[in-house]
C-alpha cells in the first residue's frame, strides 16, 4: 500500500507505513476505516434515572438544569435520561 500511494501521489508527503497498517486492520476487523467507540455511560444507571424521573414527576414545571444542579449531575446526563424515558416538559401557562 505504501508503494502504491507513493506512485499515485508523488507530490504529496507519504504517511507512515503504520497508518496504512492500522487502516487495513480496522477495515478487516470492523468493516470500516475507523474503530467504533466503545463508550460506557456510567452516569446513566437505574438509580440516577429513578432520581431524575422522580424529580420531574414531583414538579413537572422544573427545568432540566435545576434537576441537574439538585442531583449534582451534568445537564446532558439529565437530558439523556429524560429523552430515554420519553419525558416531555409541561409548558407553564
Short mmCIF file of C-alpha atoms in Angstrom, two decimals:
data_model
loop_
_atom_site.label_atom_id
_atom_site.label_comp_id
_atom_site.label_asym_id
_atom_site.label_seq_id
_atom_site.Cartn_x
_atom_site.Cartn_y
_atom_site.Cartn_z
CA UNK A 1 0.00 0.00 0.00
CA UNK A 2 2.85 2.34 0.87
CA UNK A 3 4.44 1.93 -2.57
CA UNK A 4 1.06 2.27 -4.31
CA UNK A 5 0.47 5.58 -2.50
CA UNK A 6 3.94 6.83 -3.45
CA UNK A 7 3.37 6.02 -7.13
CA UNK A 8 -0.14 7.52 -7.28
CA UNK A 9 0.69 10.69 -5.35
CA UNK A 10 4.37 11.52 -5.90
CA UNK A 11 3.96 15.20 -4.95
CA UNK A 12 2.30 14.56 -1.60
CA UNK A 13 4.12 13.63 1.60
CA UNK A 14 3.57 9.96 2.31
CA UNK A 15 2.06 8.92 5.66
CA UNK A 16 3.94 6.46 7.83
CA UNK A 17 3.56 2.80 6.95
CA UNK A 18 1.90 2.16 10.33
CA UNK A 19 -1.01 4.39 9.28
CA UNK A 20 -1.74 2.06 6.37
CA UNK A 21 -1.47 -0.96 8.65
CA UNK A 22 -3.98 0.49 11.13
CA UNK A 23 -6.43 1.38 8.35
CA UNK A 24 -6.12 -2.10 6.85
CA UNK A 25 -6.56 -3.80 10.23
CA UNK A 26 -9.65 -1.68 11.10
CA UNK A 27 -11.15 -2.42 7.69
CA UNK A 28 -10.71 -6.16 8.24
CA UNK A 29 -11.97 -6.24 11.82
CA UNK A 30 -14.77 -3.66 11.77
CA UNK A 31 -15.61 -3.19 8.09
CA UNK A 32 -14.79 0.50 8.49
CA UNK A 33 -11.67 2.63 8.47
CA UNK A 34 -12.43 3.96 11.93
CA UNK A 35 -12.62 1.74 15.01
CA UNK A 36 -16.05 2.06 16.66
CA UNK A 37 -16.05 3.72 20.05
CA UNK A 38 -16.99 1.55 22.98
CA UNK A 39 -18.13 4.20 25.41
CA UNK A 40 -19.93 3.04 28.50
CA UNK A 41 -22.08 5.63 30.20
CA UNK A 42 -21.59 5.47 33.95
CA UNK A 43 -23.79 8.48 34.71
CA UNK A 44 -26.95 6.87 33.40
CA UNK A 45 -27.92 3.92 35.57
CA UNK A 46 -31.11 2.79 37.27
CA UNK A 47 -30.54 4.85 40.43
CA UNK A 48 -29.81 8.11 38.63
CA UNK A 49 -32.68 7.52 36.19
CA UNK A 50 -35.05 6.93 39.08
CA UNK A 51 -33.86 10.11 40.85
CA UNK A 52 -34.23 12.25 37.75
CA UNK A 53 -37.66 10.90 36.88
CA UNK A 54 -38.84 11.30 40.48
CA UNK A 55 -37.82 14.98 40.43
CA UNK A 56 -39.55 15.51 37.09
CA UNK A 57 -42.77 13.81 38.21
CA UNK A 58 -42.73 15.65 41.54
CA UNK A 59 -42.62 19.01 39.77
CA UNK A 60 -43.34 18.84 36.01
CA UNK A 61 -42.51 22.54 35.56
CA UNK A 62 -38.93 22.28 36.85
CA UNK A 63 -36.13 22.81 34.34
CA UNK A 64 -33.61 20.12 33.49
CA UNK A 65 -30.79 22.43 34.58
CA UNK A 66 -32.36 22.76 38.03
CA UNK A 67 -32.71 19.00 38.31
CA UNK A 68 -29.08 18.58 37.24
CA UNK A 69 -27.92 21.06 39.88
CA UNK A 70 -30.01 19.47 42.65
CA UNK A 71 -28.78 15.95 41.85
CA UNK A 72 -25.19 17.03 41.19
CA UNK A 73 -25.29 15.63 37.65
CA UNK A 74 -24.44 17.14 34.30
CA UNK A 75 -27.20 18.74 32.28
CA UNK A 76 -26.53 16.42 29.34
CA UNK A 77 -26.94 13.32 31.55
CA UNK A 78 -30.30 14.57 32.81
CA UNK A 79 -31.29 15.41 29.25
CA UNK A 80 -30.33 11.90 28.04
CA UNK A 81 -32.32 10.26 30.83
CA UNK A 82 -35.39 12.38 30.06
CA UNK A 83 -35.12 11.56 26.37
CA UNK A 84 -34.55 7.85 27.01
CA UNK A 85 -37.77 7.65 29.05
CA UNK A 86 -39.66 9.89 26.58
CA UNK A 87 -40.30 12.60 29.16
CA UNK A 88 -41.59 15.89 27.73
CA UNK A 89 -41.75 19.04 29.77
CA UNK A 90 -45.14 20.51 30.62
CA UNK A 91 -45.38 24.14 29.48
CA UNK A 92 -46.14 26.75 32.13
CA UNK A 93 -49.29 28.77 31.48
#
